[in-house]
């Protein structure tokens, strides 16, 4: 083939312009600093020197929680306190309140990084998604800034101290004793990112997308974009979830360096928990005809409305919050953020029927928000557990005056484009609920939220209901959020002007998975010698109540707009009712345990919340050697109204839910006079016509014989972070699960994977999560298998003395 001279020149020009355009399109680089970190506890001020030799320090990856590796120790952060919100008047010694893990003290991280395409036209930012706590940041030996709140997102402009190659970054952290009421974690537990962009660019967190008008035919999308540029032009394009272009808008007329664009999306697909549809806005900033910056923002089209007559509506449909509160720790991973662990949590909650999450009592991770958008969860984004008046000596009260506004601004700017967020919370059970100064602080904080985001209301989790009625604290809050105090709901509704109440924190029922206590009776702050709580789900705390007390309010009072149960999962710390006893180092509140295994209570909530699938669950287990002939009540949690119970083929009668009975009789089926005999317990659920609709059987098991492995996924990503959660249990020689087994098991992983952690959900266990051995608790535990960065086969082998070994094959893929 021959080319003319003109054709060759033309071809060269095309290549040159094509290359130039490709370079020009690379408007920003985002570098996530995961690998290469060196870590050391203790005081090391000399480490800020770029030439400091850290070769003897520990090599870690970030996100990293250095305290989760223990050991557990009752003397760590032993607090002599009276917990005011629990109505304690006398200080007592609390052990395990912060998880009994060694999170206190100073620690240092060091790393190096280089910057692609760097020159003096670039702006360089460093962003921390969370650092526990009081971070001080040094770049190339110079301090570039500090922050205080360990849960806050923050960033610094480091343009003037960086260079193209071999930049030194050093982070000093310091956790104080008595700085938390639960396990806070320690270290760089969320991601650290370096952002390199042009100085003429879109401001950091500078976009704000809302959908103010939505009809079936059309949605108007408003996008406000703050920029720094000469002769700017902004072009925004909206794409659907499949990547097809929907609409484009161009404007050259900013006001005070902010563009205000309105784009029309025809036949919009609305975001909701059932249909979490996401669009993408691609925003390009030009100076003249030169592309200077480009960002991509996922968003959802949805409307929210809080109305005194109808309560909360999503997309025009009255919707009740079926929510849970979540602390930020991920059980055996501690506070270190991990997307696959978060996804597993949300998958479990989706099966439960949860439609909303409260990030209690701290700012949610950016990864959690992205998953809530994707999987369909509304989110109440919370900010603080303390304001000016302390709950703990070294808590947020030390920073409130200097940082509260800055922390709220960063929270809102970093997260406001997430459709999952439907409400902000400025605080939880703050002692400032008393008196006029607290009312002023509540109004001040609420006004900051309104200024930064007029599209969402603000709540506060309020537990001192009598006080907030008298002071006006509850009246000035957009959405009155009550923590417990179900006996005061009616009075609060009559006295508050909003004509609605949110159960911002409910139940605090306590239980231990698979542990049952006799006699079966309702009890407050019940304690046992084994430091466990009964899974008959009739035990609660001095300030709280049983689930049914909230169910009745949700069902009978239209002005109660929903609830957030304390809590979705057990978490490290706050081992009520055993916070004065050792060993007890994690909570009993969870609907699922610390390993993510459902407790019986899971199915009580599922029978109400999961309206798409049947629920039929029977308790207790049926291994009660020594209780022959003794009363052993049987409960059934189901969304059927009636069921018949059989023991060894003999009918024990039909029970039907009774709206006019006790709260428990309204929502549970209970056979209170069953006498234990080993064998087969069977429940048959009946439809409204009295016909058998579903069945469930449990049997008395023999001795543990064989190990069983059940992974949540069979394929994971070969990225060095992805996890498979493998539930480990044992069965007898007939394949019947052994619900009381406590065998010590050992774990070995070969191939392209590693052992990450194990957890059995026992709040009293002092076994370390990162060691490859653990006892079963109530017959189960969970092993976490982590990928490497090399794809291939992974094999998990679990052994135990006297048990048949089990092997599981997993696969990691690029």
PDB file of N, CA and C in Angstrom, residues 673-713:
ATOM      1  N   UNK A 673     -45.376 -24.627  77.751  1.00  0.00           N
ATOM      2  CA  UNK A 673     -45.394 -25.754  78.687  1.00  0.00           C
ATOM      3  C   UNK A 673     -44.810 -27.033  78.095  1.00  0.00           C
ATOM      4  N   UNK A 674     -43.973 -26.914  77.063  1.00  0.00           N
ATOM      5  CA  UNK A 674     -43.365 -28.093  76.449  1.00  0.00           C
ATOM      6  C   UNK A 674     -42.382 -28.732  77.432  1.00  0.00           C
ATOM      7  N   UNK A 675     -42.468 -30.047  77.576  1.00  0.00           N
ATOM      8  CA  UNK A 675     -41.518 -30.785  78.408  1.00  0.00           C
ATOM      9  C   UNK A 675     -40.503 -31.460  77.497  1.00  0.00           C
ATOM     10  N   UNK A 676     -39.241 -31.257  77.815  1.00  0.00           N
ATOM     11  CA  UNK A 676     -38.195 -31.746  76.929  1.00  0.00           C
ATOM     12  C   UNK A 676     -38.132 -33.262  76.911  1.00  0.00           C
ATOM     13  N   UNK A 677     -38.047 -33.799  75.722  1.00  0.00           N
ATOM     14  CA  UNK A 677     -37.629 -35.166  75.482  1.00  0.00           C
ATOM     15  C   UNK A 677     -36.838 -35.171  74.185  1.00  0.00           C
ATOM     16  N   UNK A 678     -35.728 -35.879  74.125  1.00  0.00           N
ATOM     17  CA  UNK A 678     -34.909 -35.841  72.904  1.00  0.00           C
ATOM     18  C   UNK A 678     -35.666 -36.424  71.723  1.00  0.00           C
ATOM     19  N   UNK A 679     -35.242 -35.978  70.533  1.00  0.00           N
ATOM     20  CA  UNK A 679     -35.904 -36.466  69.335  1.00  0.00           C
ATOM     21  C   UNK A 679     -36.079 -35.379  68.304  1.00  0.00           C
ATOM     22  N   UNK A 680     -37.296 -35.288  67.754  1.00  0.00           N
ATOM     23  CA  UNK A 680     -37.574 -34.387  66.643  1.00  0.00           C
ATOM     24  C   UNK A 680     -38.642 -33.375  67.022  1.00  0.00           C
ATOM     25  N   UNK A 681     -38.312 -32.114  66.849  1.00  0.00           N
ATOM     26  CA  UNK A 681     -39.258 -31.024  67.056  1.00  0.00           C
ATOM     27  C   UNK A 681     -39.603 -30.462  65.683  1.00  0.00           C
ATOM     28  N   UNK A 682     -40.900 -30.399  65.390  1.00  0.00           N
ATOM     29  CA  UNK A 682     -41.330 -29.961  64.062  1.00  0.00           C
ATOM     30  C   UNK A 682     -42.431 -28.918  64.199  1.00  0.00           C
ATOM     31  N   UNK A 683     -42.322 -27.858  63.396  1.00  0.00           N
ATOM     32  CA  UNK A 683     -43.373 -26.859  63.352  1.00  0.00           C
ATOM     33  C   UNK A 683     -43.915 -26.800  61.935  1.00  0.00           C
ATOM     34  N   UNK A 684     -45.227 -26.731  61.824  1.00  0.00           N
ATOM     35  CA  UNK A 684     -45.910 -26.613  60.535  1.00  0.00           C
ATOM     36  C   UNK A 684     -46.686 -25.304  60.542  1.00  0.00           C
ATOM     37  N   UNK A 685     -46.288 -24.374  59.681  1.00  0.00           N
ATOM     38  CA  UNK A 685     -46.991 -23.096  59.573  1.00  0.00           C
ATOM     39  C   UNK A 685     -48.269 -23.293  58.775  1.00  0.00           C
ATOM     40  N   UNK A 686     -49.298 -22.563  59.187  1.00  0.00           N
ATOM     41  CA  UNK A 686     -50.613 -22.681  58.548  1.00  0.00           C
ATOM     42  C   UNK A 686     -50.971 -21.375  57.857  1.00  0.00           C
ATOM     43  N   UNK A 687     -51.569 -21.501  56.672  1.00  0.00           N
ATOM     44  CA  UNK A 687     -52.032 -20.298  55.984  1.00  0.00           C
ATOM     45  C   UNK A 687     -53.331 -19.816  56.606  1.00  0.00           C
ATOM     46  N   UNK A 688     -53.902 -18.757  56.062  1.00  0.00           N
ATOM     47  CA  UNK A 688     -55.097 -18.171  56.673  1.00  0.00           C
ATOM     48  C   UNK A 688     -56.296 -19.095  56.606  1.00  0.00           C
ATOM     49  N   UNK A 689     -56.232 -20.111  55.744  1.00  0.00           N
ATOM     50  CA  UNK A 689     -57.309 -21.088  55.664  1.00  0.00           C
ATOM     51  C   UNK A 689     -57.088 -22.294  56.553  1.00  0.00           C
ATOM     52  N   UNK A 690     -55.982 -22.271  57.319  1.00  0.00           N
ATOM     53  CA  UNK A 690     -55.690 -23.375  58.216  1.00  0.00           C
ATOM     54  C   UNK A 690     -54.974 -24.541  57.558  1.00  0.00           C
ATOM     55  N   UNK A 691     -54.489 -24.348  56.339  1.00  0.00           N
ATOM     56  CA  UNK A 691     -53.803 -25.406  55.610  1.00  0.00           C
ATOM     57  C   UNK A 691     -52.290 -25.316  55.813  1.00  0.00           C
ATOM     58  N   UNK A 692     -51.599 -26.463  55.846  1.00  0.00           N
ATOM     59  CA  UNK A 692     -50.136 -26.438  55.979  1.00  0.00           C
ATOM     60  C   UNK A 692     -49.497 -25.639  54.845  1.00  0.00           C
ATOM     61  N   UNK A 693     -48.590 -24.736  55.206  1.00  0.00           N
ATOM     62  CA  UNK A 693     -47.957 -23.863  54.204  1.00  0.00           C
ATOM     63  C   UNK A 693     -46.444 -24.002  54.184  1.00  0.00           C
ATOM     64  N   UNK A 694     -45.830 -24.344  55.316  1.00  0.00           N
ATOM     65  CA  UNK A 694     -44.382 -24.489  55.382  1.00  0.00           C
ATOM     66  C   UNK A 694     -44.044 -25.277  56.637  1.00  0.00           C
ATOM     67  N   UNK A 695     -42.856 -25.866  56.648  1.00  0.00           N
ATOM     68  CA  UNK A 695     -42.456 -26.645  57.803  1.00  0.00           C
ATOM     69  C   UNK A 695     -40.999 -26.460  58.144  1.00  0.00           C
ATOM     70  N   UNK A 696     -40.655 -26.711  59.403  1.00  0.00           N
ATOM     71  CA  UNK A 696     -39.273 -26.621  59.875  1.00  0.00           C
ATOM     72  C   UNK A 696     -39.063 -27.699  60.930  1.00  0.00           C
ATOM     73  N   UNK A 697     -37.905 -28.372  60.854  1.00  0.00           N
ATOM     74  CA  UNK A 697     -37.604 -29.467  61.765  1.00  0.00           C
ATOM     75  C   UNK A 697     -36.234 -29.232  62.402  1.00  0.00           C
ATOM     76  N   UNK A 698     -36.139 -29.472  63.706  1.00  0.00           N
ATOM     77  CA  UNK A 698     -34.840 -29.565  64.368  1.00  0.00           C
ATOM     78  C   UNK A 698     -34.802 -30.872  65.141  1.00  0.00           C
ATOM     79  N   UNK A 699     -33.585 -31.435  65.253  1.00  0.00           N
ATOM     80  CA  UNK A 699     -33.441 -32.746  65.891  1.00  0.00           C
ATOM     81  C   UNK A 699     -32.348 -32.707  66.947  1.00  0.00           C
ATOM     82  N   UNK A 700     -32.449 -33.622  67.890  1.00  0.00           N
ATOM     83  CA  UNK A 700     -31.404 -33.795  68.878  1.00  0.00           C
ATOM     84  C   UNK A 700     -30.193 -34.431  68.211  1.00  0.00           C
ATOM     85  N   UNK A 701     -29.046 -33.800  68.383  1.00  0.00           N
ATOM     86  CA  UNK A 701     -27.822 -34.279  67.742  1.00  0.00           C
ATOM     87  C   UNK A 701     -27.036 -35.177  68.680  1.00  0.00           C
ATOM     88  N   UNK A 702     -26.240 -36.058  68.070  1.00  0.00           N
ATOM     89  CA  UNK A 702     -25.291 -36.861  68.827  1.00  0.00           C
ATOM     90  C   UNK A 702     -23.971 -36.125  68.979  1.00  0.00           C
ATOM     91  N   UNK A 703     -22.904 -36.873  69.178  1.00  0.00           N
ATOM     92  CA  UNK A 703     -21.592 -36.281  69.383  1.00  0.00           C
ATOM     93  C   UNK A 703     -21.071 -35.653  68.086  1.00  0.00           C
ATOM     94  N   UNK A 704     -20.308 -34.546  68.188  1.00  0.00           N
ATOM     95  CA  UNK A 704     -19.714 -33.958  66.988  1.00  0.00           C
ATOM     96  C   UNK A 704     -18.852 -34.974  66.244  1.00  0.00           C
ATOM     97  N   UNK A 705     -18.991 -34.972  64.907  1.00  0.00           N
ATOM     98  CA  UNK A 705     -18.325 -35.997  64.107  1.00  0.00           C
ATOM     99  C   UNK A 705     -17.591 -35.423  62.902  1.00  0.00           C
ATOM    100  N   UNK A 706     -18.243 -34.481  62.187  1.00  0.00           N
ATOM    101  CA  UNK A 706     -17.724 -34.002  60.910  1.00  0.00           C
ATOM    102  C   UNK A 706     -17.784 -32.484  60.851  1.00  0.00           C
ATOM    103  N   UNK A 707     -16.741 -31.879  60.320  1.00  0.00           N
ATOM    104  CA  UNK A 707     -16.708 -30.430  60.131  1.00  0.00           C
ATOM    105  C   UNK A 707     -17.384 -30.078  58.810  1.00  0.00           C
ATOM    106  N   UNK A 708     -18.180 -29.001  58.805  1.00  0.00           N
ATOM    107  CA  UNK A 708     -18.897 -28.542  57.612  1.00  0.00           C
ATOM    108  C   UNK A 708     -18.472 -27.102  57.315  1.00  0.00           C
ATOM    109  N   UNK A 709     -18.183 -26.817  56.038  1.00  0.00           N
ATOM    110  CA  UNK A 709     -17.741 -25.486  55.616  1.00  0.00           C
ATOM    111  C   UNK A 709     -18.720 -24.912  54.607  1.00  0.00           C
ATOM    112  N   UNK A 710     -19.192 -23.678  54.868  1.00  0.00           N
ATOM    113  CA  UNK A 710     -20.143 -23.014  53.981  1.00  0.00           C
ATOM    114  C   UNK A 710     -19.664 -21.587  53.696  1.00  0.00           C
ATOM    115  N   UNK A 711     -19.132 -21.324  52.493  1.00  0.00           N
ATOM    116  CA  UNK A 711     -18.652 -19.979  52.170  1.00  0.00           C
ATOM    117  C   UNK A 711     -19.788 -19.068  51.727  1.00  0.00           C
ATOM    118  N   UNK A 712     -19.618 -17.760  51.980  1.00  0.00           N
ATOM    119  CA  UNK A 712     -20.627 -16.824  51.468  1.00  0.00           C
ATOM    120  C   UNK A 712     -20.440 -16.588  49.976  1.00  0.00           C
ATOM    121  N   UNK A 713     -19.215 -16.752  49.475  1.00  0.00           N
ATOM    122  CA  UNK A 713     -18.920 -16.674  48.043  1.00  0.00           C
ATOM    123  C   UNK A 713     -17.875 -17.737  47.729  1.00  0.00           C
TER     124      UNK A 713
END
